[in-house]
Amino acid sequence: MPELPEVEVLVRHLGPELRGRCIQAVEVLAPRTVRPDSPETLRSRLHQAVFGPITRRAKFLCFQLTRPTGEPLQLVGHLGMTGRMFLLPGDRPLPKHTVVAFDLGSDRFVFEDTRRFGRLTLDTSVLDGLGPEPLSEDFQLETFRKALRARSQPIKVALLDQSLVVGVGNIYANEALYHAGIHPRRRCHSIRQDEARDLHSAIRRVLSEAIERGERLSLDFRAGTGGLFYYGTSSETAGDPDAERFAVYGREGEPCLKCGSPIRRLVQVQRSTFFCQKCQR
DNA sequence: CACCATGTTCCTTG
DNA sequence: CCAAGGAACATGGT
């Protein structure tokens, strides 16, 4: 379900629900998800721990907890491609692809992940080496420009590299390049100053607009209906007339919103790239 | 059976 | 040592 905006919206929803709640038990149904921790370690370390604030770093969720001893703990989660997290009333059965569940007494906090590319661990080393947060002051235009000058790979590929800037995934990389008018195959070092400036601001714009949109949806993540729905590609519930969510992503063959020429698709590092040949140079 | 899918990590090759 | 490309992880939808 992830890319930065979806994770951010989830974090904002989960924070108020989880804060202050105490973990009675931890069920690890997919040991792989908690690697390199063992299920036993996770169970014992988190037993009777209380949730504090939840924050986001890149596409990771960072859960601050306090143990009964007063010792602080940080649990780090990643949704992979298909992860969802939500609260489920205690009397309801766990969904088929639950990988970890926290017993909170009346409810369970559930991590469901069909493809199991996600993570949930006490090992915070995954946060090392990440680039700047695109929506913070750390994402400086000058630094971004210099980083592009130092690379030779195609710009679309660079945007997916979490050491250049974090949080951008396949959807928003395509969208940002479209809005900046830059062809996805352009090599980084060929990006001009004005183009770098446009791309820098397009990245910020597509991400913050997606967050606003996710907030507007007032998603019912308290399960019942299955939790927080990814609002990136799934067909949405009625009532939201905002049909053109994406300008290019998933729109192969459909007309460009600016010039009408058909959106094209190509493959870069085994991922689909969508773009307008006429508007992106 | 074919191909597609929001991500990261590890391995090979040059 | 580094960069680039590819495969792997695992499951489901169309």
PDB file of C-alpha atoms (C1' of nucleotides) in Angstrom:
ATOM      1  CA  MET A   1       0.000   0.000   0.000  1.00  0.00           C
ATOM      2  CA  PRO A   2       2.883   2.320   0.306  1.00  0.00           C
ATOM      3  CA  GLU A   3       4.618   5.339  -0.985  1.00  0.00           C
ATOM      4  CA  LEU A   4       5.159   8.247   1.267  1.00  0.00           C
ATOM      5  CA  PRO A   5       1.645   9.758   1.157  1.00  0.00           C
ATOM      6  CA  GLU A   6      -0.131   6.526   2.006  1.00  0.00           C
ATOM      7  CA  VAL A   7       2.225   5.845   4.893  1.00  0.00           C
ATOM      8  CA  GLU A   8       1.855   9.398   6.162  1.00  0.00           C
ATOM      9  CA  VAL A   9      -1.940   9.186   6.145  1.00  0.00           C
ATOM     10  CA  LEU A  10      -1.813   5.831   7.905  1.00  0.00           C
ATOM     11  CA  VAL A  11       0.524   7.202  10.577  1.00  0.00           C
ATOM     12  CA  ARG A  12      -1.824  10.124  11.202  1.00  0.00           C
ATOM     13  CA  HIS A  13      -4.759   7.763  11.605  1.00  0.00           C
ATOM     14  CA  LEU A  14      -2.983   5.246  13.792  1.00  0.00           C
ATOM     15  CA  GLY A  15      -1.391   7.704  16.198  1.00  0.00           C
ATOM     16  CA  PRO A  16      -4.488   8.707  18.169  1.00  0.00           C
ATOM     17  CA  GLU A  17      -5.874   5.161  18.133  1.00  0.00           C
ATOM     18  CA  LEU A  18      -2.789   3.440  19.483  1.00  0.00           C
ATOM     19  CA  ARG A  19      -1.308   5.953  21.862  1.00  0.00           C
ATOM     20  CA  GLY A  20      -1.541   4.852  25.464  1.00  0.00           C
ATOM     21  CA  ARG A  21      -2.646   1.348  24.621  1.00  0.00           C
ATOM     22  CA  CYS A  22      -0.894  -1.612  26.185  1.00  0.00           C
ATOM     23  CA  ILE A  23       0.242  -4.739  24.349  1.00  0.00           C
ATOM     24  CA  GLN A  24      -1.160  -7.826  26.095  1.00  0.00           C
ATOM     25  CA  ALA A  25       0.305 -10.280  23.597  1.00  0.00           C
ATOM     26  CA  VAL A  26       2.002 -10.456  20.218  1.00  0.00           C
ATOM     27  CA  GLU A  27       1.126 -13.057  17.606  1.00  0.00           C
ATOM     28  CA  VAL A  28       3.686 -13.539  14.862  1.00  0.00           C
ATOM     29  CA  LEU A  29       2.096 -15.526  12.050  1.00  0.00           C
ATOM     30  CA  ALA A  30       4.864 -14.883   9.525  1.00  0.00           C
ATOM     31  CA  PRO A  31       8.294 -15.043  11.191  1.00  0.00           C
ATOM     32  CA  ARG A  32       9.904 -13.647   8.045  1.00  0.00           C
ATOM     33  CA  THR A  33       8.140 -10.311   8.627  1.00  0.00           C
ATOM     34  CA  VAL A  34       9.913  -9.684  11.936  1.00  0.00           C
ATOM     35  CA  ARG A  35      13.411 -10.573  10.736  1.00  0.00           C
ATOM     36  CA  PRO A  36      16.084 -10.261  11.948  1.00  0.00           C
ATOM     37  CA  ASP A  37      14.225 -10.510  15.258  1.00  0.00           C
ATOM     38  CA  SER A  38      12.882 -13.849  16.343  1.00  0.00           C
ATOM     39  CA  PRO A  39       9.167 -14.069  17.148  1.00  0.00           C
ATOM     40  CA  GLU A  40      10.168 -14.897  20.732  1.00  0.00           C
ATOM     41  CA  THR A  41      12.284 -11.762  21.049  1.00  0.00           C
ATOM     42  CA  LEU A  42       9.502  -9.585  19.701  1.00  0.00           C
ATOM     43  CA  ARG A  43       6.974 -11.189  22.029  1.00  0.00           C
ATOM     44  CA  SER A  44       9.048 -10.805  25.160  1.00  0.00           C
ATOM     45  CA  ARG A  45      10.348  -7.309  24.427  1.00  0.00           C
ATOM     46  CA  LEU A  46       6.893  -5.959  23.596  1.00  0.00           C
ATOM     47  CA  HIS A  47       4.903  -7.711  26.299  1.00  0.00           C
ATOM     48  CA  GLN A  48       3.070  -5.064  28.341  1.00  0.00           C
ATOM     49  CA  ALA A  49       4.718  -2.233  26.404  1.00  0.00           C
ATOM     50  CA  VAL A  50       2.651   0.926  25.890  1.00  0.00           C
ATOM     51  CA  PHE A  51       2.345   2.787  22.588  1.00  0.00           C
ATOM     52  CA  GLY A  52       3.642   6.343  22.481  1.00  0.00           C
ATOM     53  CA  PRO A  53       3.876   8.612  19.418  1.00  0.00           C
ATOM     54  CA  ILE A  54       3.990   7.198  15.886  1.00  0.00           C
ATOM     55  CA  THR A  55       6.073   8.921  13.249  1.00  0.00           C
ATOM     56  CA  ARG A  56       7.128   8.311   9.677  1.00  0.00           C
ATOM     57  CA  ARG A  57      10.614   8.210   8.155  1.00  0.00           C
ATOM     58  CA  ALA A  58      10.640   7.639   4.384  1.00  0.00           C
ATOM     59  CA  LYS A  59       8.137   4.802   3.879  1.00  0.00           C
ATOM     60  CA  PHE A  60       8.769   3.397   7.351  1.00  0.00           C
ATOM     61  CA  LEU A  61       6.432   3.678  10.310  1.00  0.00           C
ATOM     62  CA  CYS A  62       8.208   4.296  13.605  1.00  0.00           C
ATOM     63  CA  PHE A  63       6.323   3.229  16.714  1.00  0.00           C
ATOM     64  CA  GLN A  64       7.668   4.605  19.988  1.00  0.00           C
ATOM     65  CA  LEU A  65       6.861   2.385  22.941  1.00  0.00           C
ATOM     66  CA  THR A  66       7.666   2.260  26.626  1.00  0.00           C
ATOM     67  CA  ARG A  67       8.322  -0.997  28.452  1.00  0.00           C
ATOM     68  CA  PRO A  68       6.997  -1.598  31.982  1.00  0.00           C
ATOM     69  CA  THR A  69      10.547  -0.954  33.166  1.00  0.00           C
ATOM     70  CA  GLY A  70      10.371   2.519  31.650  1.00  0.00           C
ATOM     71  CA  GLU A  71      12.808   1.578  28.920  1.00  0.00           C
ATOM     72  CA  PRO A  72      11.941   3.178  25.574  1.00  0.00           C
ATOM     73  CA  LEU A  73      11.659   0.995  22.495  1.00  0.00           C
ATOM     74  CA  GLN A  74      11.299   1.717  18.817  1.00  0.00           C
ATOM     75  CA  LEU A  75       9.452  -0.635  16.529  1.00  0.00           C
ATOM     76  CA  VAL A  76       9.952  -0.057  12.817  1.00  0.00           C
ATOM     77  CA  GLY A  77       7.413  -1.135  10.206  1.00  0.00           C
ATOM     78  CA  HIS A  78       7.364  -1.200   6.425  1.00  0.00           C
ATOM     79  CA  LEU A  79       4.310  -2.070   4.351  1.00  0.00           C
ATOM     80  CA  GLY A  80       6.179  -3.531   1.394  1.00  0.00           C
ATOM     81  CA  MET A  81       3.861  -3.683  -1.618  1.00  0.00           C
ATOM     82  CA  THR A  82       0.664  -4.967  -0.058  1.00  0.00           C
ATOM     83  CA  GLY A  83       0.840  -4.220   3.657  1.00  0.00           C
ATOM     84  CA  ARG A  84      -2.069  -2.797   5.641  1.00  0.00           C
ATOM     85  CA  MET A  85      -2.394  -1.955   9.304  1.00  0.00           C
ATOM     86  CA  PHE A  86      -5.639  -1.470  11.183  1.00  0.00           C
ATOM     87  CA  LEU A  87      -7.527  -2.122  14.374  1.00  0.00           C
ATOM     88  CA  LEU A  88      -9.912  -5.023  14.545  1.00  0.00           C
ATOM     89  CA  PRO A  89     -12.493  -5.676  17.259  1.00  0.00           C
ATOM     90  CA  GLY A  90     -11.261  -8.479  19.477  1.00  0.00           C
ATOM     91  CA  ASP A  91     -14.063 -10.874  18.618  1.00  0.00           C
ATOM     92  CA  ARG A  92     -13.394 -10.841  14.882  1.00  0.00           C
ATOM     93  CA  PRO A  93     -11.267 -13.483  13.178  1.00  0.00           C
ATOM     94  CA  LEU A  94      -7.877 -12.453  11.843  1.00  0.00           C
ATOM     95  CA  PRO A  95      -7.798 -11.814   8.092  1.00  0.00           C
ATOM     96  CA  LYS A  96      -6.246 -14.490   5.903  1.00  0.00           C
ATOM     97  CA  HIS A  97      -2.945 -12.732   5.289  1.00  0.00           C
ATOM     98  CA  THR A  98      -2.280 -11.438   8.779  1.00  0.00           C
ATOM     99  CA  VAL A  99       1.449 -11.477   9.447  1.00  0.00           C
ATOM    100  CA  VAL A 100       1.538  -9.945  12.945  1.00  0.00           C
ATOM    101  CA  ALA A 101      -1.242  -9.120  15.425  1.00  0.00           C
ATOM    102  CA  PHE A 102      -1.031  -7.240  18.729  1.00  0.00           C
ATOM    103  CA  ASP A 103      -3.579  -8.070  21.365  1.00  0.00           C
ATOM    104  CA  LEU A 104      -4.630  -4.778  22.942  1.00  0.00           C
ATOM    105  CA  GLY A 105      -7.423  -6.177  25.081  1.00  0.00           C
ATOM    106  CA  SER A 106     -10.685  -5.141  23.427  1.00  0.00           C
ATOM    107  CA  ASP A 107      -9.079  -4.789  19.988  1.00  0.00           C
ATOM    108  CA  ARG A 108      -6.264  -6.220  18.003  1.00  0.00           C
ATOM    109  CA  PHE A 109      -3.806  -4.134  16.019  1.00  0.00           C
ATOM    110  CA  VAL A 110      -3.373  -6.101  12.801  1.00  0.00           C
ATOM    111  CA  PHE A 111      -0.645  -6.082  10.167  1.00  0.00           C
ATOM    112  CA  GLU A 112      -1.943  -7.782   7.040  1.00  0.00           C
ATOM    113  CA  ASP A 113       0.416  -8.349   4.125  1.00  0.00           C
ATOM    114  CA  THR A 114      -0.517 -10.613   1.231  1.00  0.00           C
ATOM    115  CA  ARG A 115       2.820 -10.678  -0.528  1.00  0.00           C
ATOM    116  CA  ARG A 116       4.857 -10.481   2.662  1.00  0.00           C
ATOM    117  CA  PHE A 117       7.415  -7.976   1.432  1.00  0.00           C
ATOM    118  CA  GLY A 118       6.749  -5.908   4.544  1.00  0.00           C
ATOM    119  CA  ARG A 119       8.703  -5.754   7.794  1.00  0.00           C
ATOM    120  CA  LEU A 120       8.044  -5.158  11.455  1.00  0.00           C
ATOM    121  CA  THR A 121      11.092  -5.230  13.659  1.00  0.00           C
ATOM    122  CA  LEU A 122      13.003  -3.782  16.576  1.00  0.00           C
ATOM    123  CA  ASP A 123      16.071  -3.547  14.346  1.00  0.00           C
ATOM    124  CA  THR A 124      16.262   0.132  13.454  1.00  0.00           C
ATOM    125  CA  SER A 125      19.299  -0.217  11.209  1.00  0.00           C
ATOM    126  CA  VAL A 126      16.971  -0.176   8.193  1.00  0.00           C
ATOM    127  CA  LEU A 127      16.666   3.562   8.795  1.00  0.00           C
ATOM    128  CA  ASP A 128      20.357   4.136   8.152  1.00  0.00           C
ATOM    129  CA  GLY A 129      21.518   5.735   4.942  1.00  0.00           C
ATOM    130  CA  LEU A 130      18.204   7.218   3.936  1.00  0.00           C
ATOM    131  CA  GLY A 131      18.162  10.444   1.948  1.00  0.00           C
ATOM    132  CA  PRO A 132      16.310  13.648   2.843  1.00  0.00           C
ATOM    133  CA  GLU A 133      12.591  13.837   3.575  1.00  0.00           C
ATOM    134  CA  PRO A 134      11.073  15.523   0.517  1.00  0.00           C
ATOM    135  CA  LEU A 135       8.601  17.579   2.531  1.00  0.00           C
ATOM    136  CA  SER A 136      11.130  18.861   5.046  1.00  0.00           C
ATOM    137  CA  GLU A 137      13.764  21.581   4.943  1.00  0.00           C
ATOM    138  CA  ASP A 138      16.328  18.840   4.493  1.00  0.00           C
ATOM    139  CA  PHE A 139      15.316  18.516   0.872  1.00  0.00           C
ATOM    140  CA  GLN A 140      17.380  21.384  -0.470  1.00  0.00           C
ATOM    141  CA  LEU A 141      17.299  22.306  -4.136  1.00  0.00           C
ATOM    142  CA  GLU A 142      21.068  22.889  -4.217  1.00  0.00           C
ATOM    143  CA  THR A 143      21.838  19.476  -2.758  1.00  0.00           C
ATOM    144  CA  PHE A 144      19.387  17.851  -5.135  1.00  0.00           C
ATOM    145  CA  ARG A 145      21.006  19.564  -8.137  1.00  0.00           C
ATOM    146  CA  LYS A 146      24.467  18.457  -7.102  1.00  0.00           C
ATOM    147  CA  ALA A 147      23.323  14.907  -6.519  1.00  0.00           C
ATOM    148  CA  LEU A 148      21.829  14.799 -10.017  1.00  0.00           C
ATOM    149  CA  ARG A 149      25.019  16.157 -11.562  1.00  0.00           C
ATOM    150  CA  ALA A 150      26.958  13.314  -9.925  1.00  0.00           C
ATOM    151  CA  ARG A 151      24.782  10.556 -11.395  1.00  0.00           C
ATOM    152  CA  SER A 152      24.551   9.104 -14.856  1.00  0.00           C
ATOM    153  CA  GLN A 153      21.503   6.864 -14.491  1.00  0.00           C
ATOM    154  CA  PRO A 154      18.113   7.719 -15.992  1.00  0.00           C
ATOM    155  CA  ILE A 155      16.241  10.244 -13.866  1.00  0.00           C
ATOM    156  CA  LYS A 156      13.260   7.920 -13.331  1.00  0.00           C
ATOM    157  CA  VAL A 157      15.556   5.269 -11.882  1.00  0.00           C
ATOM    158  CA  ALA A 158      17.282   7.821  -9.634  1.00  0.00           C
ATOM    159  CA  LEU A 159      13.970   8.988  -8.163  1.00  0.00           C
ATOM    160  CA  LEU A 160      13.314   5.482  -6.855  1.00  0.00           C
ATOM    161  CA  ASP A 161      16.680   5.448  -5.072  1.00  0.00           C
ATOM    162  CA  GLN A 162      15.987   6.240  -1.421  1.00  0.00           C
ATOM    163  CA  SER A 163      19.413   7.802  -0.925  1.00  0.00           C
ATOM    164  CA  LEU A 164      18.653  10.665  -3.331  1.00  0.00           C
ATOM    165  CA  VAL A 165      15.301  11.504  -1.765  1.00  0.00           C
ATOM    166  CA  VAL A 166      13.016   9.237   0.237  1.00  0.00           C
ATOM    167  CA  GLY A 167       9.374   8.335  -0.109  1.00  0.00           C
ATOM    168  CA  VAL A 168       9.019   8.506  -3.877  1.00  0.00           C
ATOM    169  CA  GLY A 169       7.909   5.216  -5.411  1.00  0.00           C
ATOM    170  CA  ASN A 170       6.892   4.145  -8.873  1.00  0.00           C
ATOM    171  CA  ILE A 171       3.613   6.042  -8.962  1.00  0.00           C
ATOM    172  CA  TYR A 172       4.862   9.419  -7.799  1.00  0.00           C
ATOM    173  CA  ALA A 173       8.143   9.202  -9.722  1.00  0.00           C
ATOM    174  CA  ASN A 174       6.081   9.002 -12.906  1.00  0.00           C
ATOM    175  CA  GLU A 175       3.785  11.794 -11.776  1.00  0.00           C
ATOM    176  CA  ALA A 176       6.567  14.156 -10.725  1.00  0.00           C
ATOM    177  CA  LEU A 177       8.424  13.740 -14.019  1.00  0.00           C
ATOM    178  CA  TYR A 178       5.259  14.437 -15.955  1.00  0.00           C
ATOM    179  CA  HIS A 179       4.528  17.611 -14.027  1.00  0.00           C
ATOM    180  CA  ALA A 180       8.127  18.755 -14.450  1.00  0.00           C
ATOM    181  CA  GLY A 181       8.028  18.007 -18.191  1.00  0.00           C
ATOM    182  CA  ILE A 182      11.066  15.735 -18.037  1.00  0.00           C
ATOM    183  CA  HIS A 183      11.432  12.539 -20.056  1.00  0.00           C
ATOM    184  CA  PRO A 184      11.990   9.543 -17.748  1.00  0.00           C
ATOM    185  CA  ARG A 185      14.968   8.325 -19.780  1.00  0.00           C
ATOM    186  CA  ARG A 186      16.924  11.548 -19.446  1.00  0.00           C
ATOM    187  CA  ARG A 187      20.201  10.969 -17.659  1.00  0.00           C
ATOM    188  CA  CYS A 188      20.582  12.791 -14.359  1.00  0.00           C
ATOM    189  CA  HIS A 189      23.649  14.800 -15.301  1.00  0.00           C
ATOM    190  CA  SER A 190      21.827  16.197 -18.339  1.00  0.00           C
ATOM    191  CA  ILE A 191      19.100  17.776 -16.215  1.00  0.00           C
ATOM    192  CA  ARG A 192      19.376  21.571 -16.468  1.00  0.00           C
ATOM    193  CA  GLN A 193      19.110  23.917 -13.490  1.00  0.00           C
ATOM    194  CA  ASP A 194      15.600  25.041 -14.305  1.00  0.00           C
ATOM    195  CA  GLU A 195      14.503  21.441 -14.813  1.00  0.00           C
ATOM    196  CA  ALA A 196      15.985  20.376 -11.476  1.00  0.00           C
ATOM    197  CA  ARG A 197      14.096  23.222  -9.857  1.00  0.00           C
ATOM    198  CA  ASP A 198      10.830  22.165 -11.513  1.00  0.00           C
ATOM    199  CA  LEU A 199      11.374  18.533 -10.556  1.00  0.00           C
ATOM    200  CA  HIS A 200      12.213  19.424  -6.976  1.00  0.00           C
ATOM    201  CA  SER A 201       8.977  21.331  -6.629  1.00  0.00           C
ATOM    202  CA  ALA A 202       6.947  18.737  -8.576  1.00  0.00           C
ATOM    203  CA  ILE A 203       8.085  16.028  -6.151  1.00  0.00           C
ATOM    204  CA  ARG A 204       6.950  18.105  -3.216  1.00  0.00           C
ATOM    205  CA  ARG A 205       3.699  18.997  -4.890  1.00  0.00           C
ATOM    206  CA  VAL A 206       2.595  15.518  -5.970  1.00  0.00           C
ATOM    207  CA  LEU A 207       3.396  14.085  -2.542  1.00  0.00           C
ATOM    208  CA  SER A 208       1.696  16.779  -0.501  1.00  0.00           C
ATOM    209  CA  GLU A 209      -1.372  16.797  -2.723  1.00  0.00           C
ATOM    210  CA  ALA A 210      -1.661  13.038  -2.336  1.00  0.00           C
ATOM    211  CA  ILE A 211      -1.477  13.389   1.440  1.00  0.00           C
ATOM    212  CA  GLU A 212      -4.212  16.022   1.394  1.00  0.00           C
ATOM    213  CA  ARG A 213      -6.303  13.808  -0.769  1.00  0.00           C
ATOM    214  CA  GLY A 214      -5.837  10.842   1.539  1.00  0.00           C
ATOM    215  CA  GLU A 215      -6.819  12.963   4.512  1.00  0.00           C
ATOM    216  CA  ARG A 216      -9.978  14.122   2.735  1.00  0.00           C
ATOM    217  CA  LEU A 217     -11.070  10.555   2.129  1.00  0.00           C
ATOM    218  CA  SER A 218     -11.710  10.025   5.865  1.00  0.00           C
ATOM    219  CA  LEU A 219     -10.821   6.382   5.450  1.00  0.00           C
ATOM    220  CA  ASP A 220     -12.377   3.853   7.709  1.00  0.00           C
ATOM    221  CA  PHE A 221      -9.252   2.069   8.780  1.00  0.00           C
ATOM    222  CA  ARG A 222     -10.919   0.596  11.829  1.00  0.00           C
ATOM    223  CA  ALA A 223     -11.435  -2.546   9.830  1.00  0.00           C
ATOM    224  CA  GLY A 224     -14.836  -4.032   9.665  1.00  0.00           C
ATOM    225  CA  THR A 225     -14.577  -3.342   5.999  1.00  0.00           C
ATOM    226  CA  GLY A 226     -11.002  -4.489   5.822  1.00  0.00           C
ATOM    227  CA  GLY A 227      -8.964  -1.617   7.054  1.00  0.00           C
ATOM    228  CA  LEU A 228      -7.286   1.323   5.481  1.00  0.00           C
ATOM    229  CA  PHE A 229      -7.680   1.049   1.762  1.00  0.00           C
ATOM    230  CA  TYR A 230      -4.812   2.019  -0.374  1.00  0.00           C
ATOM    231  CA  TYR A 231      -6.013   5.022  -2.248  1.00  0.00           C
ATOM    232  CA  GLY A 232      -3.369   4.932  -4.925  1.00  0.00           C
ATOM    233  CA  THR A 233      -4.785   2.589  -7.506  1.00  0.00           C
ATOM    234  CA  SER A 234      -7.767   0.729  -6.171  1.00  0.00           C
ATOM    235  CA  SER A 235     -11.043   1.833  -7.602  1.00  0.00           C
ATOM    236  CA  GLU A 236     -12.442   4.149  -5.086  1.00  0.00           C
ATOM    237  CA  THR A 237     -15.649   4.196  -3.246  1.00  0.00           C
ATOM    238  CA  ALA A 238     -18.272   6.404  -4.828  1.00  0.00           C
ATOM    239  CA  GLY A 239     -18.705   9.968  -3.745  1.00  0.00           C
ATOM    240  CA  ASP A 240     -15.279  11.087  -4.771  1.00  0.00           C
ATOM    241  CA  PRO A 241     -15.561  12.512  -8.262  1.00  0.00           C
ATOM    242  CA  ASP A 242     -11.827  13.026  -8.351  1.00  0.00           C
ATOM    243  CA  ALA A 243     -11.428  10.453 -11.088  1.00  0.00           C
ATOM    244  CA  GLU A 244      -8.183  11.677 -12.593  1.00  0.00           C
ATOM    245  CA  ARG A 245      -6.042  10.994  -9.639  1.00  0.00           C
ATOM    246  CA  PHE A 246      -2.961  10.388 -11.704  1.00  0.00           C
ATOM    247  CA  ALA A 247      -1.915  12.255 -14.806  1.00  0.00           C
ATOM    248  CA  VAL A 248       0.121   9.401 -16.278  1.00  0.00           C
ATOM    249  CA  TYR A 249       0.426   6.414 -13.935  1.00  0.00           C
ATOM    250  CA  GLY A 250      -1.584   3.467 -15.235  1.00  0.00           C
ATOM    251  CA  ARG A 251      -2.919   5.498 -18.148  1.00  0.00           C
ATOM    252  CA  GLU A 252      -1.182   3.851 -21.101  1.00  0.00           C
ATOM    253  CA  GLY A 253      -3.038   4.666 -24.321  1.00  0.00           C
ATOM    254  CA  GLU A 254      -5.237   7.276 -22.675  1.00  0.00           C
ATOM    255  CA  PRO A 255      -4.935  10.919 -23.748  1.00  0.00           C
ATOM    256  CA  CYS A 256      -2.474  13.257 -22.066  1.00  0.00           C
ATOM    257  CA  LEU A 257      -4.381  15.788 -19.976  1.00  0.00           C
ATOM    258  CA  LYS A 258      -2.382  18.643 -21.487  1.00  0.00           C
ATOM    259  CA  CYS A 259      -1.943  17.769 -25.155  1.00  0.00           C
ATOM    260  CA  GLY A 260      -4.163  14.782 -25.837  1.00  0.00           C
ATOM    261  CA  SER A 261      -1.485  12.513 -27.248  1.00  0.00           C
ATOM    262  CA  PRO A 262      -1.581   8.942 -25.943  1.00  0.00           C
ATOM    263  CA  ILE A 263       0.319   8.166 -22.757  1.00  0.00           C
ATOM    264  CA  ARG A 264       3.089   5.700 -23.436  1.00  0.00           C
ATOM    265  CA  ARG A 265       4.555   2.929 -21.334  1.00  0.00           C
ATOM    266  CA  LEU A 266       8.087   1.630 -21.174  1.00  0.00           C
ATOM    267  CA  VAL A 267      10.051  -0.505 -18.736  1.00  0.00           C
ATOM    268  CA  GLN A 268      13.013   0.674 -16.648  1.00  0.00           C
ATOM    269  CA  VAL A 269      14.682  -1.587 -14.081  1.00  0.00           C
ATOM    270  CA  GLN A 270      11.730  -3.928 -14.451  1.00  0.00           C
ATOM    271  CA  ARG A 271       9.187  -1.289 -13.461  1.00  0.00           C
ATOM    272  CA  SER A 272       6.591   0.359 -15.687  1.00  0.00           C
ATOM    273  CA  THR A 273       7.182   3.957 -16.642  1.00  0.00           C
ATOM    274  CA  PHE A 274       4.315   6.066 -17.989  1.00  0.00           C
ATOM    275  CA  PHE A 275       4.888   9.360 -19.774  1.00  0.00           C
ATOM    276  CA  CYS A 276       3.785  11.744 -22.507  1.00  0.00           C
ATOM    277  CA  GLN A 277       6.239  11.785 -25.374  1.00  0.00           C
ATOM    278  CA  LYS A 278       5.201  15.264 -26.404  1.00  0.00           C
ATOM    279  CA  CYS A 279       5.114  16.987 -23.010  1.00  0.00           C
ATOM    280  CA  GLN A 280       8.201  15.322 -21.530  1.00  0.00           C
ATOM    281  CA  ARG A 281      11.572  16.058 -23.113  1.00  0.00           C
TER     282      ARG A 281
ATOM    283  C1'  DC B   1      -0.545 -20.242 -19.403  1.00  0.00           C
ATOM    284  C1'  DA B   2       0.606 -15.215 -19.983  1.00  0.00           C
ATOM    285  C1'  DC B   3       1.530 -10.788 -17.869  1.00  0.00           C
ATOM    286  C1'  DC B   4       0.870  -7.283 -14.412  1.00  0.00           C
ATOM    287  C1'  DA B   5       1.351  -5.212  -9.496  1.00  0.00           C
ATOM    288  C1'  DT B   6       2.470   0.668  -4.584  1.00  0.00           C
ATOM    289  C1'  DG B   7       9.281  -2.076  -2.571  1.00  0.00           C
ATOM    290  C1'  DT B   8      13.719  -3.381  -0.914  1.00  0.00           C
ATOM    291  C1'  DT B   9      17.794  -6.272  -0.791  1.00  0.00           C
ATOM    292  C1'  DC B  10      21.162  -9.178  -2.433  1.00  0.00           C
ATOM    293  C1'  DC B  11      24.082 -10.985  -6.025  1.00  0.00           C
ATOM    294  C1'  DT B  12      26.529 -10.846 -10.311  1.00  0.00           C
ATOM    295  C1'  DT B  13      28.826  -8.480 -13.873  1.00  0.00           C
ATOM    296  C1'  DG B  14      31.768  -5.085 -15.711  1.00  0.00           C
TER     297       DG B  14
ATOM    298  C1'  DC C   1      35.843  -0.076  -4.479  1.00  0.00           C
ATOM    299  C1'  DC C   2      31.758   1.450  -7.413  1.00  0.00           C
ATOM    300  C1'  DA C   3      27.750   1.418 -10.734  1.00  0.00           C
ATOM    301  C1'  DA C   4      24.297  -0.964 -13.207  1.00  0.00           C
ATOM    302  C1'  DG C   5      21.355  -4.636 -14.103  1.00  0.00           C
ATOM    303  C1'  DG C   6      18.952  -8.492 -12.790  1.00  0.00           C
ATOM    304  C1'  DA C   7      16.860 -11.797  -9.770  1.00  0.00           C
ATOM    305  C1'  DA C   8      14.709 -12.793  -5.592  1.00  0.00           C
ATOM    306  C1'  DC C   9      11.232 -12.430  -2.099  1.00  0.00           C
ATOM    307  C1'  DA C  10       5.479 -14.267  -2.501  1.00  0.00           C
ATOM    308  C1'  DT C  11       0.771 -13.884  -3.801  1.00  0.00           C
ATOM    309  C1'  DG C  12      -3.053 -12.549  -6.301  1.00  0.00           C
ATOM    310  C1'  DG C  13      -5.684 -10.259 -10.173  1.00  0.00           C
ATOM    311  C1'  DT C  14      -6.900 -10.020 -14.968  1.00  0.00           C
TER     312       DT C  14
END
